[in-house]
Structure formats: C-alpha cells, structure tokens
Coordinates of C-alpha atoms in Angstrom, one line a residue:
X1 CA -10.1 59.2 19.5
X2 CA -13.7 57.6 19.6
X3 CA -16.1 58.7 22.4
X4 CA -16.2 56.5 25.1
X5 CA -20.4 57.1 24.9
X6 CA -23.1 56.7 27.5
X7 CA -22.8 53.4 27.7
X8 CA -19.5 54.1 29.6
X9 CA -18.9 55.1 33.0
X10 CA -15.6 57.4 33.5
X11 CA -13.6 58.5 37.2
X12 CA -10.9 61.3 36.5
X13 CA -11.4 62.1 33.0
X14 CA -11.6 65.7 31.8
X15 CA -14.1 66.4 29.2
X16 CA -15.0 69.6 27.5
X17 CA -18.2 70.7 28.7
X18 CA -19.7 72.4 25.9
X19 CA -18.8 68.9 23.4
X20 CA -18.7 66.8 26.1
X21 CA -15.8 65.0 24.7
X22 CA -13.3 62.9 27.0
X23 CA -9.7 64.7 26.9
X24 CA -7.9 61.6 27.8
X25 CA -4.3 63.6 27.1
X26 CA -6.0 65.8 30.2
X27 CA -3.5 64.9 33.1
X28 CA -4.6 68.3 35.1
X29 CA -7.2 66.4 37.6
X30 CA -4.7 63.5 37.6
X31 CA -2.7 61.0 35.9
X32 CA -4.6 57.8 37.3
X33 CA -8.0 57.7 35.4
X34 CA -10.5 54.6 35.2
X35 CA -13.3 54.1 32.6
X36 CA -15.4 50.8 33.1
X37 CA -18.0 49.2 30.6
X38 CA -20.2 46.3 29.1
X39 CA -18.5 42.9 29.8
X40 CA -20.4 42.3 26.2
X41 CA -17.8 44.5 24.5
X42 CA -15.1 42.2 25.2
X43 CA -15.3 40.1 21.8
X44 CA -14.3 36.9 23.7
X45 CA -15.7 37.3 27.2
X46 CA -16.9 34.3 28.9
X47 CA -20.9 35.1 29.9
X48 CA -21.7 34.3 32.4
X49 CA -18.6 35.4 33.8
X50 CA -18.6 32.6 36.1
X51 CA -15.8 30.0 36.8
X52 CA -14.1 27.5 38.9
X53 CA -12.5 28.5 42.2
X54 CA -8.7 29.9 42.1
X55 CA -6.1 27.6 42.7
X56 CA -4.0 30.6 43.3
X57 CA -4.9 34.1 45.4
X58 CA -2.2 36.8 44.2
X59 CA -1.9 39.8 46.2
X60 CA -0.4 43.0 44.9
X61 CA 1.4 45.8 46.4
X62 CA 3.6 48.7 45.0
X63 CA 6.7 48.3 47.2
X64 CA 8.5 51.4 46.0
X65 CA 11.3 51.3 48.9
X66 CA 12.6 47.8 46.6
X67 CA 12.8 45.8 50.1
X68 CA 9.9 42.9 49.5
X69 CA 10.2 40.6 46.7
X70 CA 9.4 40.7 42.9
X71 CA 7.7 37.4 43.6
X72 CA 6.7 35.5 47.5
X73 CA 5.3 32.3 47.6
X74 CA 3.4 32.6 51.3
X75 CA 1.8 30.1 53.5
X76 CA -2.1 30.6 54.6
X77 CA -0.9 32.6 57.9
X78 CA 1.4 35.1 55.7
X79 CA -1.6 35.5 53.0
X80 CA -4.0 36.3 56.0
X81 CA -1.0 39.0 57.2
X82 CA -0.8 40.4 54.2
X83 CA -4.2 40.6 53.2
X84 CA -5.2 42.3 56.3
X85 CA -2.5 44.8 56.1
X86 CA -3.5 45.6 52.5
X87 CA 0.3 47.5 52.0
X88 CA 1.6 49.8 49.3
X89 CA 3.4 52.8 48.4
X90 CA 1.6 55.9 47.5
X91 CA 3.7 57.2 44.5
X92 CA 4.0 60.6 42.0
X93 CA 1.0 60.1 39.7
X94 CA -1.4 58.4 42.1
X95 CA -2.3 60.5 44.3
X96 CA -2.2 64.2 44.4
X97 CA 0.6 65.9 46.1
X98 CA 2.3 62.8 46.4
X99 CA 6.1 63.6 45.6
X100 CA 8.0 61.5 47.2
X101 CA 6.7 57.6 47.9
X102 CA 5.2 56.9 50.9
X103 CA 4.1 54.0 52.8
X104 CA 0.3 53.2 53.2
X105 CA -2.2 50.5 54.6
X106 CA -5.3 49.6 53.7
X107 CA -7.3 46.8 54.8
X108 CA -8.3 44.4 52.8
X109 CA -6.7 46.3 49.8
X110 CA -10.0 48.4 50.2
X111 CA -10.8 49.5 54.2
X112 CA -12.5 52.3 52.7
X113 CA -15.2 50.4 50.6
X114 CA -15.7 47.2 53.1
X115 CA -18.4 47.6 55.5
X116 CA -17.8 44.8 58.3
X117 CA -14.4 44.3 60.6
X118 CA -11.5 43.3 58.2
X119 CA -10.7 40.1 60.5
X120 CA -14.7 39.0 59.2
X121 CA -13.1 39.0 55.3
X122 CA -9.9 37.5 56.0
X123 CA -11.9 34.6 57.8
X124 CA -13.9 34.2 55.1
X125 CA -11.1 34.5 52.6
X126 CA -9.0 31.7 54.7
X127 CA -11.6 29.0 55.1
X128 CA -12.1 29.3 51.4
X129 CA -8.4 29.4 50.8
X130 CA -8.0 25.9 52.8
X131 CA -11.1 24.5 51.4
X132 CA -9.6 25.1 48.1
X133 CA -6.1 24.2 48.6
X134 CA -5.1 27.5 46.8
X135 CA -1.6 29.0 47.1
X136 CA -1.1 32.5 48.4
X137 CA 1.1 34.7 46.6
X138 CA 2.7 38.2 47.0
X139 CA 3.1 41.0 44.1
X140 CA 3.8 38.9 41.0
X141 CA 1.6 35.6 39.2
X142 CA 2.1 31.9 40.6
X143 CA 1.0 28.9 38.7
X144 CA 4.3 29.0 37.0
X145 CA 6.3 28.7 40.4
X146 CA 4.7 26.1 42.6
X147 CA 7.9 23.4 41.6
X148 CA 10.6 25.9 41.1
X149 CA 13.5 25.9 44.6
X150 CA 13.1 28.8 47.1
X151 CA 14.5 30.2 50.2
X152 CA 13.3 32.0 53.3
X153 CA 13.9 35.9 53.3
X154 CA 15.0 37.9 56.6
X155 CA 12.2 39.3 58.5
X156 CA 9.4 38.6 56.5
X157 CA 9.8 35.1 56.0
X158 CA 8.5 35.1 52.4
X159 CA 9.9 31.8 50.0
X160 CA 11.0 33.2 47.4
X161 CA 11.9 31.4 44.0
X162 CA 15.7 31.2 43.6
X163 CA 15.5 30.7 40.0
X164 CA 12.6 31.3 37.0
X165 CA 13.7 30.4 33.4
X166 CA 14.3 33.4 31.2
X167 CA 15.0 36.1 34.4
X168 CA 17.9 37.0 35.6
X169 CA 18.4 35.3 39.3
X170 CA 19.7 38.3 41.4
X171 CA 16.7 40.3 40.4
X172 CA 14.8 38.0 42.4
X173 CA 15.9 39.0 45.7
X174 CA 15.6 42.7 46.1
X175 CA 19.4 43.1 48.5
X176 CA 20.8 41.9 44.9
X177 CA 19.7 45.9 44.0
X178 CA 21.0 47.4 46.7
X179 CA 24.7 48.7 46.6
X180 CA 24.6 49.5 50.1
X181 CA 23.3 46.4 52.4
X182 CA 23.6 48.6 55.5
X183 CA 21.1 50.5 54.3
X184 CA 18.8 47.3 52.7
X185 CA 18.9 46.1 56.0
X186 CA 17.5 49.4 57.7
X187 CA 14.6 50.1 55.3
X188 CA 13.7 46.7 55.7
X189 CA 13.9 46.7 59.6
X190 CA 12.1 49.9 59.1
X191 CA 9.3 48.3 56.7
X192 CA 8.8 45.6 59.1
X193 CA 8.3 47.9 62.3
X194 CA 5.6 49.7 60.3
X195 CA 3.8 46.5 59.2
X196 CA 3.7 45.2 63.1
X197 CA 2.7 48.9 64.2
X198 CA -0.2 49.1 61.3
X199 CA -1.5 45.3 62.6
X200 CA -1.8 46.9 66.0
X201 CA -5.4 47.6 65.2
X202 CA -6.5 44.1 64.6
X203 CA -4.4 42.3 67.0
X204 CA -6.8 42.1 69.9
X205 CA -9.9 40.5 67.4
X206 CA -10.4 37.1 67.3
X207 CA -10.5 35.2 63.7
X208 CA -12.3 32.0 63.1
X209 CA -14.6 30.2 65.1
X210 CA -11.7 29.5 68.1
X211 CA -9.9 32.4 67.4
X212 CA -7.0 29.8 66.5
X213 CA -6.3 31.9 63.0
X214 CA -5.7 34.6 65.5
X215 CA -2.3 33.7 66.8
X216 CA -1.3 32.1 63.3
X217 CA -1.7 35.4 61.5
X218 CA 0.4 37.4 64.2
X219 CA 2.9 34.8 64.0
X220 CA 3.5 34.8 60.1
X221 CA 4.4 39.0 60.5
X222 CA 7.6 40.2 60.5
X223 CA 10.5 39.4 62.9
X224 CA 12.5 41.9 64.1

C-alpha cells in the first residue's frame, strides 16, 4: 500500500504513530473513512473544473426501511421537500453505536455545516432549478429516465418509472419486496408521519420573495 503523503488530507484513518503510516485495514475508529486530494492527480480531470449548469439535481438518501423508491422523478415542490428534509437512515458502519438503522434528518443534506436558515438554500437552489429547467430526482441518476412511463406512489407522491431496460420491473416499486403489504403500508404511514413531524421546524418560514414556494413545498409532502 503506497502512502497517501502530505499532499493528502485523511478523516478516520488510523496510522501508526511512530511510522506514520495509514492502516487503512484499521476499522477500530470506524468503518467510514474519507481521504481527499489534488484535483491534478486525476489523469483526466477537467481544470478548471468548471462546467455548464445541471440539467438534472439528484438527491440521495439511504432509505434502509425499503419504503421510498430505487428511483423518483419529482416535480420542483417535491425536490424543495426533499431537499429541506435532507432524510436518511443512520446504518451499522456509519456511525458509531449504530446497530440497528435509524431514521435521521438533516437539512440541506448538511444542517450541520450550512450557516444561514435552510429555507434561504432551498430558495436559492429552486430559482436556479426553474431558471435551468433541471429535473429533480430522488436516490438514483436521471438523464436516462426523463421518456420512460411512470406512476404516482401512495403517500409521497413520487413518479416513479414503471419500466427501465435491463432491470427487473418489480424492483422498481419497493411493496414488490415486501411479503407482507400490511406491514409496507405501516412503515410507510410511519415514514411519512416522521417526514411531516421533522418539516415542523420550517413550516412557519416564508420561501421566495412572496412566500408563494412556501405553500408549494408543504403541499408536495406526504399525505396521510
């Protein structure tokens, strides 16, 4: 294994401390390690990494109670939801102590880092979204999926694509996995309460210049 160097910067690596070399088979500190460097050391990198505006803004979440979608096509409204809830699921390996998966909300995907209101980002993000034209999408990539046929999902209202060449059709809805739909239909009854209780906090702020994107964003969360 070649050092990573100086030139490198490192989050969660063990090293030895009298070599100072990286143990990268070192999962005591935890299993989720970064290491960032040079954009010159990428062969092929594009400098100045500078390009056109996305025609497509893909948002991910680890949805580890298999009740949302591989893949969701959303409308402006949903992206804004979704964006601002900034979901996942806290899973073994992530985080430490984490055994079991757990639900977690984070605005922005990053309330921790951000330093204005969330509702200031996702009105930024939204005018630039609509200046664009650029599609909103949940978990999985796009560009491949804007003519394929889709259909509305319970609760959340996400389209989702009924068919994509070379996968298997019932993976695409996430009941298709569940042997017990009584149950599907709880978790995701559940999921949806705890998306409306975590968007509690931002209901009362007023996004875009009339506020307008206000009532459009509550309206594109979940139904119960």
């Amino acid at each position: 294994m070649v050092s990573a160097g100086a030139w490198d910067g490192l989050e969660n690596v063990v090293f030895d401390g009298h070599t100072r070399e990286e143990e990268y088979s070192d999962k005591s500190v935890t299993e989720n390690t970064r290491a960032a460097y040079p954009i010159e050391f990428i062969p092929n990198a594009k400098i100045p990494c500078v390009g056109p505006h996305p025609k497509n803004v893909i948002l991910l979440a680890c949805d580890a109670f298999c009740v949302l979608p591989p893949v969701s096509k959303m409308n402006l409204a949903q992206t804004m939801y979704h964006f601002i809830s900034g979901y996942t699921a806290l899973v073994a390996g992530t985080e430490d102590g984490t055994k079991e998966p757990t639900t977690t909300f984070s605005a922005c995907f990053g309330a921790a880092f951000i330093m204005l209101h969330p509702t200031k980002y996702v009105a930024m993000l939204a005018e630039k979204m609509k200046t664009q034209g650029a599609t909103g999408w949940l978990v999985n990539t796009g560009w491949e999926l804007l003519n394929a046929k889709y259909k509305k999902t319970d609760i959340f209202g996400f389209e989702i694509p009924t068919e994509i060449e070379g996968i298997p059709s019932e993976i695409l809805d996430p009941v298709n996995s569940w042997s017990d739909k009584k149950a599907h239909k709880e978790t995701l009854l559940k999921m949806g309460g705890l998306f409306k209780k975590n968007f509690e906090t931002f209901a009362n702020h007023k996004i875009g210049v009339d506020g307008k994107l206000t009532e459009e964003i509550l309206a594109a969360g979940p139904i119960l």
